[in-house]
C-alpha cells in the first residue's frame, strides 16, 4: 500500500494562498505610500517626475508613476483577497515586467531586479493557476454552481 504523506491538491492550494498573501501584501505596501506621496506631497511628486521622466524617459511621468503604483496597490489588494485573481495577477505581472526591463536592468538588477522578477514570477503563477481553493474567487465559483443548479431544476 503506497500512502501519500500529504495531499498534493491541498499542498498546492496552501502554496497558492501563501503566494497570494505575500505578493498582495508586498504590492499593496510598496505602492500605497507612493500613491499617497504622489497625491499629497509636492516634493515626492517632483521625485517621481524626475525618476519616471528624466531617468526612465516616460511621457507624462507623474501620470505614469501614478498608474504603475496604482496598479501595485489595486492589484495587490485583489490578489491578497483572492478576488479576480487572474486579472489582478496579470496587471501585477505586466507592471513588474516593465519595471524590470525599464528601471532595473543594469546597475539595479541584482537588488531591485531580483525583487521585480520574483514578483513577476509569482504573479505569473497566480495568473496561470488562479487563486486556489482558499480564495474569494473559489467561493464565488462555488456559489455560482449552486445557483445554476437551483435555477436549472426549478
Short mmCIF file of N, CA and C in Angstrom, two decimals:
data_model
loop_
_atom_site.label_atom_id
_atom_site.label_comp_id
_atom_site.label_asym_id
_atom_site.label_seq_id
_atom_site.Cartn_x
_atom_site.Cartn_y
_atom_site.Cartn_z
N UNK A 1 0.83 -1.16 0.00
CA UNK A 1 0.00 0.00 0.00
C UNK A 1 0.89 1.25 0.00
N UNK A 2 0.69 2.11 -0.99
CA UNK A 2 1.50 3.32 -1.13
C UNK A 2 0.67 4.54 -0.72
N UNK A 3 0.82 4.94 0.51
CA UNK A 3 0.08 6.09 1.01
C UNK A 3 0.93 7.34 0.86
N UNK A 4 0.30 8.41 0.40
CA UNK A 4 0.99 9.69 0.31
C UNK A 4 1.01 10.32 1.70
N UNK A 5 2.12 10.98 1.99
CA UNK A 5 2.23 11.66 3.27
C UNK A 5 1.41 12.94 3.30
N UNK A 6 1.09 13.46 2.13
CA UNK A 6 0.30 14.68 2.06
C UNK A 6 -0.54 14.67 0.80
N UNK A 7 -1.54 15.47 0.80
CA UNK A 7 -2.41 15.60 -0.35
C UNK A 7 -1.84 16.69 -1.26
N UNK A 8 -1.50 16.35 -2.49
CA UNK A 8 -0.87 17.31 -3.40
C UNK A 8 -1.79 18.49 -3.71
N UNK A 9 -3.07 18.24 -3.88
CA UNK A 9 -4.02 19.32 -4.18
C UNK A 9 -4.08 20.30 -3.02
N UNK A 10 -4.16 19.80 -1.81
CA UNK A 10 -4.21 20.67 -0.63
C UNK A 10 -2.91 21.45 -0.50
N UNK A 11 -1.79 20.78 -0.71
CA UNK A 11 -0.49 21.46 -0.63
C UNK A 11 -0.41 22.58 -1.66
N UNK A 12 -0.88 22.32 -2.87
CA UNK A 12 -0.86 23.34 -3.93
C UNK A 12 -1.76 24.52 -3.55
N UNK A 13 -2.95 24.23 -2.99
CA UNK A 13 -3.85 25.31 -2.59
C UNK A 13 -3.26 26.14 -1.46
N UNK A 14 -2.57 25.51 -0.54
CA UNK A 14 -1.90 26.25 0.54
C UNK A 14 -0.76 27.10 -0.03
N UNK A 15 -0.02 26.54 -0.98
CA UNK A 15 1.06 27.30 -1.61
C UNK A 15 0.50 28.52 -2.36
N UNK A 16 -0.60 28.34 -3.09
CA UNK A 16 -1.22 29.47 -3.79
C UNK A 16 -1.69 30.53 -2.79
N UNK A 17 -2.23 30.10 -1.66
CA UNK A 17 -2.64 31.03 -0.62
C UNK A 17 -1.44 31.84 -0.11
N UNK A 18 -0.35 31.16 0.18
CA UNK A 18 0.85 31.85 0.68
C UNK A 18 1.42 32.82 -0.34
N UNK A 19 1.45 32.41 -1.61
CA UNK A 19 1.93 33.29 -2.67
C UNK A 19 1.02 34.50 -2.79
N UNK A 20 -0.29 34.27 -2.74
CA UNK A 20 -1.25 35.38 -2.83
C UNK A 20 -1.07 36.37 -1.69
N UNK A 21 -0.96 35.85 -0.48
CA UNK A 21 -0.83 36.74 0.68
C UNK A 21 0.47 37.54 0.58
N UNK A 22 1.57 36.87 0.27
CA UNK A 22 2.86 37.56 0.21
C UNK A 22 2.87 38.59 -0.92
N UNK A 23 2.50 38.18 -2.12
CA UNK A 23 2.54 39.08 -3.27
C UNK A 23 1.57 40.24 -3.06
N UNK A 24 0.36 39.95 -2.60
CA UNK A 24 -0.62 41.00 -2.37
C UNK A 24 -0.14 42.00 -1.33
N UNK A 25 0.40 41.50 -0.25
CA UNK A 25 0.92 42.36 0.81
C UNK A 25 2.06 43.25 0.30
N UNK A 26 3.02 42.64 -0.39
CA UNK A 26 4.18 43.39 -0.88
C UNK A 26 3.78 44.44 -1.91
N UNK A 27 2.89 44.07 -2.83
CA UNK A 27 2.48 45.03 -3.85
C UNK A 27 1.71 46.19 -3.22
N UNK A 28 0.78 45.87 -2.32
CA UNK A 28 -0.01 46.93 -1.69
C UNK A 28 0.88 47.87 -0.89
N UNK A 29 1.75 47.32 -0.05
CA UNK A 29 2.58 48.19 0.79
C UNK A 29 3.60 48.96 -0.03
N UNK A 30 4.12 48.38 -1.09
CA UNK A 30 5.10 49.08 -1.94
C UNK A 30 4.45 50.23 -2.69
N UNK A 31 3.22 50.04 -3.11
CA UNK A 31 2.56 51.07 -3.91
C UNK A 31 1.80 52.11 -3.13
N UNK A 32 1.25 51.74 -1.97
CA UNK A 32 0.37 52.64 -1.22
C UNK A 32 1.05 53.95 -0.84
N UNK A 33 2.21 53.87 -0.23
CA UNK A 33 2.88 55.10 0.21
C UNK A 33 3.26 55.97 -1.00
N UNK A 34 3.61 55.34 -2.11
CA UNK A 34 3.95 56.11 -3.31
C UNK A 34 2.73 56.83 -3.87
N UNK A 35 1.58 56.17 -3.89
CA UNK A 35 0.36 56.81 -4.38
C UNK A 35 0.01 58.00 -3.49
N UNK A 36 0.08 57.81 -2.18
CA UNK A 36 -0.20 58.90 -1.24
C UNK A 36 0.79 60.05 -1.46
N UNK A 37 2.06 59.70 -1.63
CA UNK A 37 3.09 60.73 -1.86
C UNK A 37 2.83 61.51 -3.15
N UNK A 38 2.46 60.81 -4.21
CA UNK A 38 2.19 61.47 -5.48
C UNK A 38 1.02 62.44 -5.33
N UNK A 39 0.01 62.06 -4.60
CA UNK A 39 -1.18 62.90 -4.46
C UNK A 39 -0.95 64.08 -3.51
N UNK A 40 -0.35 63.81 -2.35
CA UNK A 40 -0.36 64.80 -1.28
C UNK A 40 0.97 65.50 -0.99
N UNK A 41 2.08 65.02 -1.53
CA UNK A 41 3.37 65.60 -1.17
C UNK A 41 4.10 66.12 -2.42
N UNK A 42 4.13 67.44 -2.58
CA UNK A 42 4.75 68.01 -3.79
C UNK A 42 6.21 67.62 -3.99
N UNK A 43 6.99 67.49 -2.91
CA UNK A 43 8.40 67.11 -3.06
C UNK A 43 8.52 65.69 -3.62
N UNK A 44 7.67 64.80 -3.15
CA UNK A 44 7.68 63.42 -3.67
C UNK A 44 7.19 63.38 -5.11
N UNK A 45 6.23 64.23 -5.43
CA UNK A 45 5.75 64.31 -6.81
C UNK A 45 6.89 64.71 -7.74
N UNK A 46 7.73 65.64 -7.29
CA UNK A 46 8.90 66.05 -8.07
C UNK A 46 9.87 64.88 -8.22
N UNK A 47 10.05 64.09 -7.15
CA UNK A 47 10.90 62.91 -7.23
C UNK A 47 10.41 61.96 -8.32
N UNK A 48 9.10 61.67 -8.32
CA UNK A 48 8.55 60.76 -9.33
C UNK A 48 8.62 61.36 -10.73
N UNK A 49 8.43 62.67 -10.82
CA UNK A 49 8.55 63.33 -12.13
C UNK A 49 9.96 63.19 -12.67
N UNK A 50 10.97 63.37 -11.81
CA UNK A 50 12.36 63.20 -12.24
C UNK A 50 12.67 61.74 -12.56
N UNK A 51 12.24 60.82 -11.69
CA UNK A 51 12.54 59.41 -11.88
C UNK A 51 11.89 58.87 -13.15
N UNK A 52 10.58 59.04 -13.27
CA UNK A 52 9.87 58.49 -14.43
C UNK A 52 10.11 59.30 -15.70
N UNK A 53 10.39 60.58 -15.55
CA UNK A 53 10.60 61.43 -16.72
C UNK A 53 12.04 61.48 -17.18
N UNK A 54 12.91 62.01 -16.32
CA UNK A 54 14.31 62.24 -16.73
C UNK A 54 15.14 60.95 -16.75
N UNK A 55 14.91 60.06 -15.80
CA UNK A 55 15.71 58.83 -15.74
C UNK A 55 15.14 57.72 -16.63
N UNK A 56 13.82 57.50 -16.55
CA UNK A 56 13.21 56.39 -17.29
C UNK A 56 12.63 56.82 -18.64
N UNK A 57 12.52 58.11 -18.86
CA UNK A 57 12.09 58.69 -20.13
C UNK A 57 10.65 58.34 -20.51
N UNK A 58 9.77 58.27 -19.52
CA UNK A 58 8.35 58.06 -19.81
C UNK A 58 7.70 59.40 -20.13
N UNK A 59 6.76 59.42 -21.07
CA UNK A 59 5.98 60.64 -21.26
C UNK A 59 5.03 60.81 -20.06
N UNK A 60 4.56 61.99 -19.84
CA UNK A 60 3.70 62.32 -18.69
C UNK A 60 4.11 61.51 -17.44
N UNK A 61 5.28 61.80 -16.92
CA UNK A 61 5.89 60.96 -15.89
C UNK A 61 5.08 60.80 -14.60
N UNK A 62 4.45 61.85 -14.12
CA UNK A 62 3.68 61.74 -12.87
C UNK A 62 2.47 60.83 -13.09
N UNK A 63 1.81 60.98 -14.22
CA UNK A 63 0.67 60.10 -14.52
C UNK A 63 1.13 58.65 -14.66
N UNK A 64 2.26 58.44 -15.32
CA UNK A 64 2.78 57.07 -15.47
C UNK A 64 3.16 56.47 -14.12
N UNK A 65 3.76 57.27 -13.25
CA UNK A 65 4.11 56.79 -11.91
C UNK A 65 2.85 56.44 -11.14
N UNK A 66 1.83 57.29 -11.25
CA UNK A 66 0.57 57.04 -10.56
C UNK A 66 -0.08 55.76 -11.08
N UNK A 67 -0.05 55.55 -12.38
CA UNK A 67 -0.63 54.33 -12.96
C UNK A 67 0.13 53.10 -12.48
N UNK A 68 1.46 53.15 -12.51
CA UNK A 68 2.28 52.00 -12.09
C UNK A 68 2.05 51.69 -10.62
N UNK A 69 2.12 52.71 -9.78
CA UNK A 69 1.94 52.50 -8.34
C UNK A 69 0.49 52.16 -8.01
N UNK A 70 -0.45 52.73 -8.75
CA UNK A 70 -1.86 52.37 -8.58
C UNK A 70 -2.13 50.93 -8.95
N UNK A 71 -1.43 50.44 -9.98
CA UNK A 71 -1.55 49.03 -10.36
C UNK A 71 -1.03 48.12 -9.26
N UNK A 72 0.06 48.54 -8.62
CA UNK A 72 0.58 47.76 -7.49
C UNK A 72 -0.42 47.71 -6.34
N UNK A 73 -1.03 48.85 -6.02
CA UNK A 73 -1.98 48.92 -4.90
C UNK A 73 -3.23 48.10 -5.21
N UNK A 74 -3.87 48.39 -6.32
CA UNK A 74 -5.13 47.70 -6.64
C UNK A 74 -4.89 46.22 -6.93
N UNK A 75 -3.85 45.91 -7.71
CA UNK A 75 -3.54 44.51 -7.98
C UNK A 75 -3.21 43.76 -6.71
N UNK A 76 -2.42 44.39 -5.84
CA UNK A 76 -2.05 43.77 -4.58
C UNK A 76 -3.25 43.49 -3.70
N UNK A 77 -4.17 44.44 -3.63
CA UNK A 77 -5.36 44.27 -2.80
C UNK A 77 -6.22 43.11 -3.32
N UNK A 78 -6.45 43.06 -4.62
CA UNK A 78 -7.28 41.99 -5.19
C UNK A 78 -6.60 40.63 -5.08
N UNK A 79 -5.29 40.58 -5.32
CA UNK A 79 -4.56 39.31 -5.18
C UNK A 79 -4.61 38.84 -3.73
N UNK A 80 -4.39 39.75 -2.79
CA UNK A 80 -4.42 39.40 -1.37
C UNK A 80 -5.76 38.77 -0.99
N UNK A 81 -6.85 39.35 -1.49
CA UNK A 81 -8.19 38.81 -1.18
C UNK A 81 -8.52 37.57 -2.00
N UNK A 82 -7.81 37.38 -3.08
CA UNK A 82 -8.15 36.26 -3.96
C UNK A 82 -9.40 36.54 -4.77
N UNK A 83 -9.62 37.80 -5.08
CA UNK A 83 -10.79 38.23 -5.86
C UNK A 83 -10.31 38.73 -7.22
N UNK A 84 -10.87 38.17 -8.28
CA UNK A 84 -10.41 38.48 -9.65
C UNK A 84 -8.90 38.25 -9.74
N UNK A 85 -8.46 37.15 -9.18
CA UNK A 85 -7.03 36.87 -9.03
C UNK A 85 -6.28 36.89 -10.35
N UNK A 86 -6.82 36.24 -11.35
CA UNK A 86 -6.10 36.16 -12.62
C UNK A 86 -5.94 37.53 -13.27
N UNK A 87 -6.97 38.35 -13.22
CA UNK A 87 -6.89 39.69 -13.79
C UNK A 87 -5.88 40.53 -13.02
N UNK A 88 -6.00 40.52 -11.69
CA UNK A 88 -5.09 41.30 -10.85
C UNK A 88 -3.65 40.83 -11.01
N UNK A 89 -3.46 39.52 -11.09
CA UNK A 89 -2.11 38.97 -11.26
C UNK A 89 -1.52 39.38 -12.61
N UNK A 90 -2.36 39.45 -13.64
CA UNK A 90 -1.85 39.87 -14.95
C UNK A 90 -1.42 41.33 -14.93
N UNK A 91 -2.13 42.16 -14.19
CA UNK A 91 -1.76 43.57 -14.06
C UNK A 91 -0.43 43.69 -13.31
N UNK A 92 -0.29 42.93 -12.23
CA UNK A 92 0.96 42.94 -11.48
C UNK A 92 2.11 42.42 -12.34
N UNK A 93 1.87 41.32 -13.05
CA UNK A 93 2.93 40.74 -13.89
C UNK A 93 3.41 41.75 -14.94
N UNK A 94 2.47 42.42 -15.60
CA UNK A 94 2.84 43.42 -16.61
C UNK A 94 3.64 44.55 -15.97
N UNK A 95 3.16 45.06 -14.84
CA UNK A 95 3.83 46.17 -14.16
C UNK A 95 5.25 45.77 -13.74
N UNK A 96 5.40 44.56 -13.20
CA UNK A 96 6.72 44.12 -12.75
C UNK A 96 7.65 43.81 -13.92
N UNK A 97 7.10 43.35 -15.03
CA UNK A 97 7.92 43.12 -16.21
C UNK A 97 8.46 44.45 -16.75
N UNK A 98 7.58 45.44 -16.83
CA UNK A 98 8.02 46.77 -17.28
C UNK A 98 9.04 47.34 -16.31
N UNK A 99 8.79 47.21 -15.01
CA UNK A 99 9.74 47.72 -14.01
C UNK A 99 11.10 47.05 -14.17
N UNK A 100 11.09 45.76 -14.41
CA UNK A 100 12.35 45.03 -14.58
C UNK A 100 13.09 45.49 -15.82
N UNK A 101 12.38 45.57 -16.93
CA UNK A 101 13.03 45.90 -18.20
C UNK A 101 13.44 47.37 -18.31
N UNK A 102 12.64 48.25 -17.73
CA UNK A 102 12.89 49.68 -17.90
C UNK A 102 13.73 50.26 -16.76
N UNK A 103 13.41 49.88 -15.53
CA UNK A 103 14.04 50.54 -14.38
C UNK A 103 15.17 49.74 -13.76
N UNK A 104 15.16 48.42 -13.89
CA UNK A 104 16.10 47.63 -13.10
C UNK A 104 17.17 46.89 -13.88
N UNK A 105 17.13 46.90 -15.18
CA UNK A 105 18.21 46.28 -15.93
C UNK A 105 19.47 47.13 -15.77
N UNK A 106 20.57 46.49 -15.64
CA UNK A 106 21.81 47.24 -15.47
C UNK A 106 22.23 47.30 -14.02
N UNK A 107 22.51 48.50 -13.53
CA UNK A 107 23.11 48.65 -12.21
C UNK A 107 22.22 48.23 -11.06
N UNK A 108 20.90 48.33 -11.17
CA UNK A 108 19.99 47.99 -10.08
C UNK A 108 19.50 46.55 -10.14
N UNK A 109 19.94 45.79 -11.13
CA UNK A 109 19.32 44.50 -11.36
C UNK A 109 19.50 43.51 -10.22
N UNK A 110 20.65 43.46 -9.62
CA UNK A 110 20.91 42.47 -8.57
C UNK A 110 19.96 42.67 -7.40
N UNK A 111 19.71 43.90 -7.01
CA UNK A 111 18.85 44.15 -5.87
C UNK A 111 17.40 44.33 -6.32
N UNK A 112 17.12 45.44 -6.98
CA UNK A 112 15.75 45.75 -7.36
C UNK A 112 15.21 44.77 -8.40
N UNK A 113 16.03 44.40 -9.36
CA UNK A 113 15.60 43.46 -10.39
C UNK A 113 15.25 42.10 -9.82
N UNK A 114 15.97 41.69 -8.79
CA UNK A 114 15.64 40.42 -8.13
C UNK A 114 14.25 40.43 -7.53
N UNK A 115 13.86 41.58 -6.96
CA UNK A 115 12.50 41.69 -6.41
C UNK A 115 11.47 41.70 -7.52
N UNK A 116 11.69 42.55 -8.53
CA UNK A 116 10.66 42.67 -9.57
C UNK A 116 10.50 41.39 -10.38
N UNK A 117 11.60 40.69 -10.64
CA UNK A 117 11.49 39.40 -11.34
C UNK A 117 10.73 38.39 -10.48
N UNK A 118 11.02 38.36 -9.18
CA UNK A 118 10.32 37.44 -8.28
C UNK A 118 8.83 37.75 -8.24
N UNK A 119 8.48 39.02 -8.13
CA UNK A 119 7.06 39.39 -8.12
C UNK A 119 6.40 39.05 -9.45
N UNK A 120 7.13 39.26 -10.55
CA UNK A 120 6.62 38.89 -11.86
C UNK A 120 6.32 37.39 -11.91
N UNK A 121 7.25 36.57 -11.44
CA UNK A 121 7.07 35.11 -11.49
C UNK A 121 5.93 34.65 -10.59
N UNK A 122 5.82 35.23 -9.39
CA UNK A 122 4.69 34.90 -8.51
C UNK A 122 3.37 35.27 -9.18
N UNK A 123 3.33 36.43 -9.81
CA UNK A 123 2.11 36.86 -10.49
C UNK A 123 1.77 35.93 -11.65
N UNK A 124 2.77 35.46 -12.38
CA UNK A 124 2.52 34.52 -13.48
C UNK A 124 1.93 33.21 -12.94
N UNK A 125 2.45 32.74 -11.81
CA UNK A 125 1.90 31.52 -11.20
C UNK A 125 0.42 31.73 -10.90
N UNK A 126 0.07 32.87 -10.30
CA UNK A 126 -1.33 33.13 -9.96
C UNK A 126 -2.18 33.35 -11.21
N UNK A 127 -1.60 33.94 -12.24
CA UNK A 127 -2.33 34.12 -13.49
C UNK A 127 -2.69 32.77 -14.10
N UNK A 128 -1.75 31.85 -14.07
CA UNK A 128 -1.97 30.53 -14.67
C UNK A 128 -2.87 29.66 -13.79
N UNK A 129 -2.61 29.64 -12.48
CA UNK A 129 -3.32 28.72 -11.59
C UNK A 129 -4.57 29.30 -10.96
N UNK A 130 -4.69 30.62 -10.91
CA UNK A 130 -5.81 31.24 -10.22
C UNK A 130 -5.53 31.34 -8.73
N UNK A 131 -6.55 31.72 -7.99
CA UNK A 131 -6.39 31.97 -6.56
C UNK A 131 -6.39 30.74 -5.68
N UNK A 132 -6.82 29.61 -6.22
CA UNK A 132 -6.85 28.39 -5.42
C UNK A 132 -8.12 28.25 -4.59
N UNK A 133 -8.15 27.20 -3.82
CA UNK A 133 -9.33 26.86 -3.02
C UNK A 133 -9.62 27.89 -1.93
N UNK A 134 -8.59 28.51 -1.40
CA UNK A 134 -8.75 29.44 -0.29
C UNK A 134 -8.77 30.88 -0.78
N UNK A 135 -9.69 31.14 -1.72
CA UNK A 135 -9.80 32.48 -2.29
C UNK A 135 -11.28 32.85 -2.43
N UNK A 136 -11.53 34.13 -2.57
CA UNK A 136 -12.90 34.58 -2.83
C UNK A 136 -13.37 34.13 -4.21
N UNK A 137 -12.45 34.04 -5.15
CA UNK A 137 -12.80 33.52 -6.47
C UNK A 137 -13.43 32.13 -6.36
N UNK A 138 -12.82 31.28 -5.56
CA UNK A 138 -13.32 29.91 -5.37
C UNK A 138 -14.72 29.93 -4.75
N UNK A 139 -14.92 30.77 -3.75
CA UNK A 139 -16.24 30.86 -3.11
C UNK A 139 -17.29 31.35 -4.09
N UNK A 140 -16.95 32.32 -4.93
CA UNK A 140 -17.90 32.83 -5.92
C UNK A 140 -18.24 31.78 -6.97
N UNK A 141 -17.23 31.04 -7.43
CA UNK A 141 -17.48 29.96 -8.40
C UNK A 141 -18.38 28.89 -7.80
N UNK A 142 -18.13 28.56 -6.55
CA UNK A 142 -18.92 27.55 -5.86
C UNK A 142 -20.38 28.03 -5.73
N UNK A 143 -20.55 29.29 -5.39
CA UNK A 143 -21.89 29.86 -5.25
C UNK A 143 -22.61 29.88 -6.59
N UNK A 144 -21.88 30.25 -7.67
CA UNK A 144 -22.48 30.27 -9.00
C UNK A 144 -22.96 28.89 -9.41
N UNK A 145 -22.19 27.86 -9.08
CA UNK A 145 -22.59 26.49 -9.42
C UNK A 145 -23.86 26.10 -8.69
N UNK A 146 -23.97 26.47 -7.43
CA UNK A 146 -25.17 26.16 -6.65
C UNK A 146 -26.37 26.90 -7.22
N UNK A 147 -26.22 28.18 -7.52
CA UNK A 147 -27.32 28.96 -8.09
C UNK A 147 -27.74 28.43 -9.45
N UNK A 148 -26.76 28.04 -10.27
CA UNK A 148 -27.07 27.47 -11.57
C UNK A 148 -27.86 26.18 -11.41
N UNK A 149 -27.45 25.34 -10.49
CA UNK A 149 -28.14 24.07 -10.25
C UNK A 149 -29.56 24.31 -9.76
N UNK A 150 -29.75 25.27 -8.86
CA UNK A 150 -31.07 25.58 -8.33
C UNK A 150 -31.97 26.11 -9.44
N UNK A 151 -31.46 27.04 -10.24
CA UNK A 151 -32.26 27.62 -11.32
C UNK A 151 -32.60 26.60 -12.39
N UNK A 152 -31.67 25.70 -12.66
CA UNK A 152 -31.90 24.68 -13.69
C UNK A 152 -32.98 23.69 -13.28
N UNK A 153 -33.08 23.42 -12.00
CA UNK A 153 -34.04 22.43 -11.51
C UNK A 153 -35.38 23.04 -11.12
N UNK A 154 -35.57 24.32 -11.29
CA UNK A 154 -36.87 24.95 -10.96
C UNK A 154 -37.72 25.11 -12.19
#
